GROMACS .gro file of C-alpha atoms in nm:
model
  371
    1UNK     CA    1 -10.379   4.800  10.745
    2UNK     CA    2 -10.049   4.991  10.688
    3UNK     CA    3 -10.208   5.260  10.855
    4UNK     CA    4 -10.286   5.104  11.164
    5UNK     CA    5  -9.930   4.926  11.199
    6UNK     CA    6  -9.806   5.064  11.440
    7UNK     CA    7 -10.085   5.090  11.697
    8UNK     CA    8 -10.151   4.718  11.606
    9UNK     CA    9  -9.771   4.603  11.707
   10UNK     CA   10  -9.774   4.823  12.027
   11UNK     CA   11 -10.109   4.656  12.140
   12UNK     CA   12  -9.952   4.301  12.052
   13UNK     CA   13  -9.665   4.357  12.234
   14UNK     CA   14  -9.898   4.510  12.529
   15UNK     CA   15 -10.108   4.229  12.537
   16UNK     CA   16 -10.406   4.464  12.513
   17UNK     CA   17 -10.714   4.270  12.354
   18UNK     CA   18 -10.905   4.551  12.046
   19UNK     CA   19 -11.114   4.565  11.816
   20UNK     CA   20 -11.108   4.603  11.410
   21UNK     CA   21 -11.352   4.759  11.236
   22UNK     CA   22 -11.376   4.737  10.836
   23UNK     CA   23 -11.576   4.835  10.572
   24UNK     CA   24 -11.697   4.546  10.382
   25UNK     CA   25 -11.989   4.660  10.174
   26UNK     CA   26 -12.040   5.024   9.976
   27UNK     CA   27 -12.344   5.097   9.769
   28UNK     CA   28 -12.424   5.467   9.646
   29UNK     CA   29 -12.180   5.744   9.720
   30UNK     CA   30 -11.925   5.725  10.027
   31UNK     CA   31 -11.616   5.823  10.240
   32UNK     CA   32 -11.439   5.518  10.215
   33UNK     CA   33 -11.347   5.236  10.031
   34UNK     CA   34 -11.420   4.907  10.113
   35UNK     CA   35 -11.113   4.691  10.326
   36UNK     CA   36 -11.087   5.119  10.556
   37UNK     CA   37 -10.992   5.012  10.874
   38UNK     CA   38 -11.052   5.155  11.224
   39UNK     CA   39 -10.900   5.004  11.527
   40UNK     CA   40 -10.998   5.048  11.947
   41UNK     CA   41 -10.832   4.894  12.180
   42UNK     CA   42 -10.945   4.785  12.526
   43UNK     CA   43 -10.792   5.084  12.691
   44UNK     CA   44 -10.991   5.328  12.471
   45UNK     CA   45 -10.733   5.443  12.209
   46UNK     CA   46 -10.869   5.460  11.875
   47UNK     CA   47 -10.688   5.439  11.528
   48UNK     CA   48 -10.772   5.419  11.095
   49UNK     CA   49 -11.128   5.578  11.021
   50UNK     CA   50 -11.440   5.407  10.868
   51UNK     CA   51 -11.614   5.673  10.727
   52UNK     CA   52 -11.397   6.023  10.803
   53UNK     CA   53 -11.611   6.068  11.076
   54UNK     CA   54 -11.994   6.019  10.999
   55UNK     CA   55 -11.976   5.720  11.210
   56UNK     CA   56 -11.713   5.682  11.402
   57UNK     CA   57 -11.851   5.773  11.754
   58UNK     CA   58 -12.096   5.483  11.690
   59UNK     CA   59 -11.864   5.228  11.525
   60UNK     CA   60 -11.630   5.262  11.878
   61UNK     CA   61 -11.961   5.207  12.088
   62UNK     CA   62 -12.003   4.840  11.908
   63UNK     CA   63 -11.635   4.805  11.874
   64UNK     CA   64 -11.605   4.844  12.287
   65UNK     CA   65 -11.903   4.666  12.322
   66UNK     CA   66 -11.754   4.307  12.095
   67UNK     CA   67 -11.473   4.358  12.357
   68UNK     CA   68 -11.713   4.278  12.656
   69UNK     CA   69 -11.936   4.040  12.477
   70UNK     CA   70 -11.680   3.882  12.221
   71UNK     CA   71 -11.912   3.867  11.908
   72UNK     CA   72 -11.864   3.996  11.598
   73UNK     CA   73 -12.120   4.233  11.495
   74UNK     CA   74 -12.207   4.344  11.122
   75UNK     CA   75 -12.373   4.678  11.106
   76UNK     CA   76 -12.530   4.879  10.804
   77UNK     CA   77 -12.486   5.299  10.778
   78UNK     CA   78 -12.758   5.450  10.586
   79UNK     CA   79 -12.839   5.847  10.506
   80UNK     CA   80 -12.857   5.989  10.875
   81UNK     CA   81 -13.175   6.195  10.999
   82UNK     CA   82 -12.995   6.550  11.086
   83UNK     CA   83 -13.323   6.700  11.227
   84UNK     CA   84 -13.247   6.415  11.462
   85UNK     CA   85 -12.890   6.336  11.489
   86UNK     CA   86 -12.918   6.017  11.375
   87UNK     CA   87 -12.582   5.817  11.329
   88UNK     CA   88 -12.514   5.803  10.958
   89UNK     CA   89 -12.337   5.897  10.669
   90UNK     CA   90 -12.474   6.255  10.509
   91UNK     CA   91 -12.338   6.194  10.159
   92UNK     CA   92 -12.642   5.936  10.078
   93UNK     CA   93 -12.475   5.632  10.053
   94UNK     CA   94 -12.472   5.296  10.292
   95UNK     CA   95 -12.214   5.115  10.394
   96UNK     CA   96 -12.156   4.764  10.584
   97UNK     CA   97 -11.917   4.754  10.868
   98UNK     CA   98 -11.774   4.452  11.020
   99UNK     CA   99 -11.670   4.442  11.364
  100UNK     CA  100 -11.432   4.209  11.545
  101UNK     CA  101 -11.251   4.166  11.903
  102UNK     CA  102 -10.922   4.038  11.890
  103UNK     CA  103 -10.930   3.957  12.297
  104UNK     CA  104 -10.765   3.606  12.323
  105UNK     CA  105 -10.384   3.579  12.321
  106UNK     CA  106 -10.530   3.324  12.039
  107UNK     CA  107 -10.712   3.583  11.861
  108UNK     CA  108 -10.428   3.829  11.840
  109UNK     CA  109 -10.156   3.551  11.767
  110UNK     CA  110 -10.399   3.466  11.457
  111UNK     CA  111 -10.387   3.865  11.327
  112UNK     CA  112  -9.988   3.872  11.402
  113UNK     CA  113  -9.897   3.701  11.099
  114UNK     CA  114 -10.067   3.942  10.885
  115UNK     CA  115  -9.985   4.252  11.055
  116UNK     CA  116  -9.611   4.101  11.036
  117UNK     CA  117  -9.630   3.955  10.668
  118UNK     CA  118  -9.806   4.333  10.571
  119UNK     CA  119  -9.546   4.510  10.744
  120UNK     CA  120  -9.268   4.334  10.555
  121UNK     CA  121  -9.411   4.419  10.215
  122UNK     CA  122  -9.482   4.065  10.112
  123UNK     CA  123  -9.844   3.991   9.933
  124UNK     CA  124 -10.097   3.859  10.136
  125UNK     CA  125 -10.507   3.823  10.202
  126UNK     CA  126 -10.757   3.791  10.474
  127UNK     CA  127 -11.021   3.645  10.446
  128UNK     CA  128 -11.332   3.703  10.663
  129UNK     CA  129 -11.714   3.516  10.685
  130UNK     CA  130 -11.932   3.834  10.691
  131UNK     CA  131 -12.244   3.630  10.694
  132UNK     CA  132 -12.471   3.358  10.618
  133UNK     CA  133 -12.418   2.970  10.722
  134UNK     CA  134 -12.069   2.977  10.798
  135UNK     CA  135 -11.925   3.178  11.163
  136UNK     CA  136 -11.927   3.521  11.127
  137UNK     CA  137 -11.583   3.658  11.193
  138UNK     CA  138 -11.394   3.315  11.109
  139UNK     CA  139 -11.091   3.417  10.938
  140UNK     CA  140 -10.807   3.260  10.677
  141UNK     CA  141 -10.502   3.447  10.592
  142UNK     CA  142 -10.348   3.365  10.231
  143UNK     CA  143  -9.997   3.413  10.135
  144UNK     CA  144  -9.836   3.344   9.834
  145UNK     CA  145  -9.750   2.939   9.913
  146UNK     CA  146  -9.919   2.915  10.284
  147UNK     CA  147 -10.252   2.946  10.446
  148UNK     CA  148 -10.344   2.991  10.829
  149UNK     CA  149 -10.707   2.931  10.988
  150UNK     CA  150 -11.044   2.810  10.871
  151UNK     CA  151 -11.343   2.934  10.776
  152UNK     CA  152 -11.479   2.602  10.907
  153UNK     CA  153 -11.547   2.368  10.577
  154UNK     CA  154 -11.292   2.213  10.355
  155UNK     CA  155 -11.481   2.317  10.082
  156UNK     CA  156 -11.523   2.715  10.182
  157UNK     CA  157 -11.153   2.709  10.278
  158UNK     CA  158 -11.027   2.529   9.904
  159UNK     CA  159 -11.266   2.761   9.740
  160UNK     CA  160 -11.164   3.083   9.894
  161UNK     CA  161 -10.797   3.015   9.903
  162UNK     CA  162 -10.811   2.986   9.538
  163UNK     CA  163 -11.027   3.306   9.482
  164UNK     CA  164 -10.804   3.483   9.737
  165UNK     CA  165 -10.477   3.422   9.526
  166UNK     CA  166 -10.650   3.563   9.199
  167UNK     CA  167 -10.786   3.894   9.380
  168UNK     CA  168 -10.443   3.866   9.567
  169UNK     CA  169 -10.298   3.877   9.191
  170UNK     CA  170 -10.535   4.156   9.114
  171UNK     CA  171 -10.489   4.389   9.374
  172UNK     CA  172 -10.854   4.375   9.446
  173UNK     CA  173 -11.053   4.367   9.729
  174UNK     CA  174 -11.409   4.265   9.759
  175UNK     CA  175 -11.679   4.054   9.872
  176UNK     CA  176 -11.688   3.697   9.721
  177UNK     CA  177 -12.005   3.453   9.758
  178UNK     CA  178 -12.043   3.097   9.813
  179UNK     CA  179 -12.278   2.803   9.874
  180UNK     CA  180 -12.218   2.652  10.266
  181UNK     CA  181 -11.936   2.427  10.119
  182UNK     CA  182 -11.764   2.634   9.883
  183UNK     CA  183 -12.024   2.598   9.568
  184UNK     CA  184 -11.970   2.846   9.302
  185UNK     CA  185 -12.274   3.061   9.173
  186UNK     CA  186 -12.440   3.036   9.523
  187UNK     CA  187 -12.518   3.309   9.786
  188UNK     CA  188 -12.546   3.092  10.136
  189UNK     CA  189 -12.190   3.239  10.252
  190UNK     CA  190 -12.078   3.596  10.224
  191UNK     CA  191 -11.669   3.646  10.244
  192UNK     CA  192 -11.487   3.926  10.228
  193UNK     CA  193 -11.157   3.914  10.117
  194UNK     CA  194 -10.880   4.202  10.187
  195UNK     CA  195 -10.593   4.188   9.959
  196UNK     CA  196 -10.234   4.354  10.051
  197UNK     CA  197 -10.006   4.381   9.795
  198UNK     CA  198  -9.678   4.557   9.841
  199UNK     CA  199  -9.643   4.916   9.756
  200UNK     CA  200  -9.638   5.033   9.421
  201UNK     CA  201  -9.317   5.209   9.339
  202UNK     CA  202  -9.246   5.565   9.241
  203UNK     CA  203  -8.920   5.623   9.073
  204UNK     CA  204  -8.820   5.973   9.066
  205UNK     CA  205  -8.513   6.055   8.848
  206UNK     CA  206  -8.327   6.360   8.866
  207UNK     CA  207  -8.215   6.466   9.223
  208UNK     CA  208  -8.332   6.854   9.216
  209UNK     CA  209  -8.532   7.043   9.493
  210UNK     CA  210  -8.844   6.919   9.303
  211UNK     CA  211  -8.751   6.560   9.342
  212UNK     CA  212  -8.726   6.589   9.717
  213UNK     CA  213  -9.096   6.714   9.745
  214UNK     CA  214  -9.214   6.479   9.496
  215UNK     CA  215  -9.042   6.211   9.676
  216UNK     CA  216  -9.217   6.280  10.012
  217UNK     CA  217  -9.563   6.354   9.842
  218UNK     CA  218  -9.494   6.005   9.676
  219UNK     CA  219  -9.430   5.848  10.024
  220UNK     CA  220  -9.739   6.004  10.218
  221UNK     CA  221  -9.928   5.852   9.902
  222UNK     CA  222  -9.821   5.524   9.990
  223UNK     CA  223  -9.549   5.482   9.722
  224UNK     CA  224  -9.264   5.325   9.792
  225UNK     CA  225  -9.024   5.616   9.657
  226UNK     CA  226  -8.620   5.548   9.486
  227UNK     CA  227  -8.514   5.871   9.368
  228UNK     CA  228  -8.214   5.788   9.077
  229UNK     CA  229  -7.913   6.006   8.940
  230UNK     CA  230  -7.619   5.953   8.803
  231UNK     CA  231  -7.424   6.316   8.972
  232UNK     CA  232  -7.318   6.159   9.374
  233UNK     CA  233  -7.336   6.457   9.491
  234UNK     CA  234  -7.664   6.521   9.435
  235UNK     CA  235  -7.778   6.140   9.493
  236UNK     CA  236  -7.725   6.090   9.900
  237UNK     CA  237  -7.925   6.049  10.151
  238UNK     CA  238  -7.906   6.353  10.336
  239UNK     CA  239  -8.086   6.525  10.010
  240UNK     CA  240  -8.405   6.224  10.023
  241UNK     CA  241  -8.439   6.127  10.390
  242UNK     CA  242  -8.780   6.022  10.288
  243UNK     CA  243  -8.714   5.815  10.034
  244UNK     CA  244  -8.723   5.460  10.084
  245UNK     CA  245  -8.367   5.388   9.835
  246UNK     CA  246  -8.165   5.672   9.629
  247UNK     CA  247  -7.972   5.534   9.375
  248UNK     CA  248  -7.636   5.711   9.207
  249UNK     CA  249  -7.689   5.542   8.847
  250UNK     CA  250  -7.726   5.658   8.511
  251UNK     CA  251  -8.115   5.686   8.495
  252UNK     CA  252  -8.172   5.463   8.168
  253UNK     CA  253  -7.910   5.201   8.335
  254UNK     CA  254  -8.097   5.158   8.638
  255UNK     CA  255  -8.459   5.133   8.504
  256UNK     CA  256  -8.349   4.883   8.273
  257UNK     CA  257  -8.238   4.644   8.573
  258UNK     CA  258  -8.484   4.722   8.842
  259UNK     CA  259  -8.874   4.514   8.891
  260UNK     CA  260  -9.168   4.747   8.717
  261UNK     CA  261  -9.491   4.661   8.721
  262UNK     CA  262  -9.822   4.817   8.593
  263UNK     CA  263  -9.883   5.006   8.938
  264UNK     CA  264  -9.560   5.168   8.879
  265UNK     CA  265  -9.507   5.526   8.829
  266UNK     CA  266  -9.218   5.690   8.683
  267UNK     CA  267  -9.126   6.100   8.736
  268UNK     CA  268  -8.878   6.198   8.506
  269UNK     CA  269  -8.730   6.556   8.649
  270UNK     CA  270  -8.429   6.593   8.494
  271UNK     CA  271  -8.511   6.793   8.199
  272UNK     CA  272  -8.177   6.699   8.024
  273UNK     CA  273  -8.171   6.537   7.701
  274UNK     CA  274  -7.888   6.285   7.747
  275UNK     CA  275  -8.082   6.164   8.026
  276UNK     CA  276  -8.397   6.226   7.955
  277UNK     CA  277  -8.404   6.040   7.607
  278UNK     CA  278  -8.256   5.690   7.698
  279UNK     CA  279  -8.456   5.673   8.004
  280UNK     CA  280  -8.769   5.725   7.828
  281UNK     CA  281  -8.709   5.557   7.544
  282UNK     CA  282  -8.626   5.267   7.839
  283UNK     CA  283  -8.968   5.361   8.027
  284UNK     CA  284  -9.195   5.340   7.705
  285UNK     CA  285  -9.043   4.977   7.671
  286UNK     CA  286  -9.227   4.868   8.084
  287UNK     CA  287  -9.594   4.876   8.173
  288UNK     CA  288  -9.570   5.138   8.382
  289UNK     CA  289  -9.896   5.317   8.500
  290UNK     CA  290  -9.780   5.647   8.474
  291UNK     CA  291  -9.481   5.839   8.282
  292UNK     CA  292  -9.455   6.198   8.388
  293UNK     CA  293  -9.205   6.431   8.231
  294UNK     CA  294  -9.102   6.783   8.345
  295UNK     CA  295  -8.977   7.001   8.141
  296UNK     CA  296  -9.120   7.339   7.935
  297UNK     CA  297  -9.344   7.335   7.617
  298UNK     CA  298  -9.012   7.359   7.372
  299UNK     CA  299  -8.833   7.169   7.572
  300UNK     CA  300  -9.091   6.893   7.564
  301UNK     CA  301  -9.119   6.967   7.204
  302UNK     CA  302  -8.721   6.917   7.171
  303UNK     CA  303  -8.741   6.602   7.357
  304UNK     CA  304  -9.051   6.424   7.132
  305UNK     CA  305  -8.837   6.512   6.855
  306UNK     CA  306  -8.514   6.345   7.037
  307UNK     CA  307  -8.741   6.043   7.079
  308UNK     CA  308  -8.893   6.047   6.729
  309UNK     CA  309  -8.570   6.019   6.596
  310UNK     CA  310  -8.460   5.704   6.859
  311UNK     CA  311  -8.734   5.512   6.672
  312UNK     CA  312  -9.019   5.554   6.961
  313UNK     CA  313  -9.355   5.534   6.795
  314UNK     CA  314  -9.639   5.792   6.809
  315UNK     CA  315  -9.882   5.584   6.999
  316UNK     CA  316  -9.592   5.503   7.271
  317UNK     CA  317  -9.541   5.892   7.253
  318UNK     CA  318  -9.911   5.927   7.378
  319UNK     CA  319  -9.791   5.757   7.698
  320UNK     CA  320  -9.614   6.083   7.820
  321UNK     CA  321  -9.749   6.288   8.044
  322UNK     CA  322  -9.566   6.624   7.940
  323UNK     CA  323  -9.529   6.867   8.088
  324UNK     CA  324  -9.578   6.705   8.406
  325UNK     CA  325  -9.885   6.784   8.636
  326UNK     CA  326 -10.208   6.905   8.643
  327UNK     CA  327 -10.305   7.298   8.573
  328UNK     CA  328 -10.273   7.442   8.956
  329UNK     CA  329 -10.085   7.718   8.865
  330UNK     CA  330  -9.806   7.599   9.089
  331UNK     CA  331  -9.465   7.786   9.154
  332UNK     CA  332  -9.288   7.600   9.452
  333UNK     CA  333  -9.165   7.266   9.396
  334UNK     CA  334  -9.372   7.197   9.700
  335UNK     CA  335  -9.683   7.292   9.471
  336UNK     CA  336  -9.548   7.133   9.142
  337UNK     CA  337  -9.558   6.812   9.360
  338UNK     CA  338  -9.878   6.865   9.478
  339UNK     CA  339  -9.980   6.913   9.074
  340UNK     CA  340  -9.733   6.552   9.003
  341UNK     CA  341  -9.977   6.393   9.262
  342UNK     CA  342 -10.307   6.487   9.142
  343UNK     CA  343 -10.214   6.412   8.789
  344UNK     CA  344 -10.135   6.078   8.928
  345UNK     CA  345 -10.407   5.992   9.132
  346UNK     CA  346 -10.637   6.111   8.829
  347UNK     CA  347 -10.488   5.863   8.590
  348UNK     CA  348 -10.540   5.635   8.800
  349UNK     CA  349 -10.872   5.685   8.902
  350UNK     CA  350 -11.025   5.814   8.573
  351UNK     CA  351 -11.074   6.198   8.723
  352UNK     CA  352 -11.170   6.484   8.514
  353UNK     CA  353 -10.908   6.729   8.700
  354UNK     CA  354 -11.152   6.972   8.684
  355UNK     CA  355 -11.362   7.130   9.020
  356UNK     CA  356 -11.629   6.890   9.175
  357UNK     CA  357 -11.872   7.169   9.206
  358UNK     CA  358 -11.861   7.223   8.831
  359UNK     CA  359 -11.942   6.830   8.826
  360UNK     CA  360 -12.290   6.629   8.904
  361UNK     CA  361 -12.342   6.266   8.984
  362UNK     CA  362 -12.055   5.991   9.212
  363UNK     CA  363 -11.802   6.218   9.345
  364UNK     CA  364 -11.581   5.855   9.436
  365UNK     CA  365 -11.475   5.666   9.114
  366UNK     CA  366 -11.382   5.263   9.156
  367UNK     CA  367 -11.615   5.196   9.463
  368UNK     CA  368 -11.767   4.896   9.554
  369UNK     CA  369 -11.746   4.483   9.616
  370UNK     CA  370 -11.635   4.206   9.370
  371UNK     CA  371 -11.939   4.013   9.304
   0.00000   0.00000   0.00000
């Protein structure tokens, strides 16, 4: 949805009815993750992707088509028939995509409040009948302490409110099944439930060359990026205009008094030791994802010692990731970002790090519905 922002406020504004398109079902091997988005509009402009372009062409055919007719269509991508040019997806997975027209003033008034709640970074989910004996397309958006629309029984609504606020918790997305009145253990009612949470953070400290790149790596990976340090010269704006806040603090000071969560990740560039030790020995203390360190072989064997000798224990030691990045053989600070990010996005996805094509089997790690 974050994605699509934008294009979504200029066509509310407009007036202009569209379509949404999302992926609500993966099995085997594919592009996307459930909850990708693609939007058209009624004056043909198209924005988000589906499937990174397997089936795109014939997603906007339905999606113009719900426009005229004002249904909401769910349809199924297999393995496409190349000898034939059959629409599909070539990496031999399916995947189930949900269509809806937003062409009412109604309709779009309905998706404002999550396209406005999402835009101001506040947790929220939408909830969506894909099928069975409920209306396909009915829709509830959950927040935090308030609900808007109906899935069209008391029941369904109680029931999904309440599973919406866990996944909501979770930062999960997935499909959810019910009985016709919101009975657990029952598979009359399919939902699928998109969660939004805000942004996990990236907190870069140290304001060098290679905190600027990280910090706009960090931002195109949907981070929202503070970059800390306690030299004001170096901590301004004009040095991190990508950046979402840049802090003059000592490093340590500031992590101690700012939210962290486990989605969290902390880059520690500085490669100073009266930084460098009281902020980690701070960062060890959070549940932060990820705690990268830069810094050479001796000096990260300096620093363990350092730490060692503040008291930190061996198995919080294990927590570093030092030195920092993945194996690229990077020399820029453009590349050592790139390296920062794909260290990263491994932990977090349980990668190897090592080339797909010396790999066999899933080439996408984490896919797939709730229950």
């Amino acid at each position: 949805m974050r994605e699509l922002l934008s294009e979504l406020r200029d066509w509310h504004t407009a007036g202009t009815p569209f379509a949404l398109a999302t992926v609500v079902g993966v099995r085997g091997s594919a592009p996307r993750a459930p909850g990708a988005l693609m939007a058209v509009s009624a004056t043909g402009a198209v924005a988000g992707s589906v499937s990174g372009g397997c089936v795109e062409s014939d997603v906007y055919e339905v999606a113009t088509e719900t426009l005229t007719t004002g249904r909401t269509e769910l349809r199924t991508y297999g393995i496409s028939d190349d000898e034939a040019f059959g629409v599909g997806l070539t990496c031999g997975g399916t995947i189930d995509v949900l269509v809806q027209p937003f062409v009412s003033a109604a309709d779009r008034d309905g998706l404002r409040e999550l396209v406005e709640t999402v835009a101001a970074g506040e947790p929220v989910a939408l909830a969506t009948v894909v099928s069975g004996a409920a209306r396909p397309g009915a829709r509830r958006v959950v927040l935090t302490g308030d609900v808007s629309g109906s899935l069209g029984d008391g029941g369904l609504d109680a029931a999904v409110t309440d599973d919406a606020r866990g996944l909501l918790a979770q930062g999960a997305t997935g499909s959810v099944r019910y009985g016709a009145h919101g009975e657990r253990r029952m598979q009359d009612v399919t939902v699928f439930v998109q969660t939004y949470a805000p942004a996990p953070r990236m907190l870069v400290f140290g304001a060098i060359d290679h905190a600027a790149a990280t910090a706009r790596i960090g931002s195109f990976l949907g981070y929202r990026v503070t970059v800390c340090d306690a030299r004001p010269a170096f901590a301004t704006r004009e040095r991190f205009p990508t950046a979402d806040e840049v802090v003059c603090a000592w490093p340590h000071t500031y992590l101690e008094s700012t939210p962290v969560d486990a989605r969290t990740v902390v880059c520690v560039l500085t490669h100073d030791p009266k930084f460098d030790v009281p902020l980690l020995v701070a960062a060890l203390r959070t549940p932060a994802a990820y705690i990268g360190v830069m810094g050479s072989r001796r000096t990260h064997a300096d620093r363990i010692a350092r730490l060692r000798e503040a008291g930190v224990e061996e198995a919080e030691l294990t927590r570093l990731a030092s030195p920092v990045g993945l194996d690229l053989g990077a020399r820029t600070p453009e590349e050592t970002a790139v390296s920062i990010a794909a260290e990263i996005i491994q932990h977090r996805w349980g990668g190897t790090g090592r080339p797909l094509g010396e790999l066999a089997g899933a080439i996408h790690h984490g896919r797939g519905g709730v229950r």
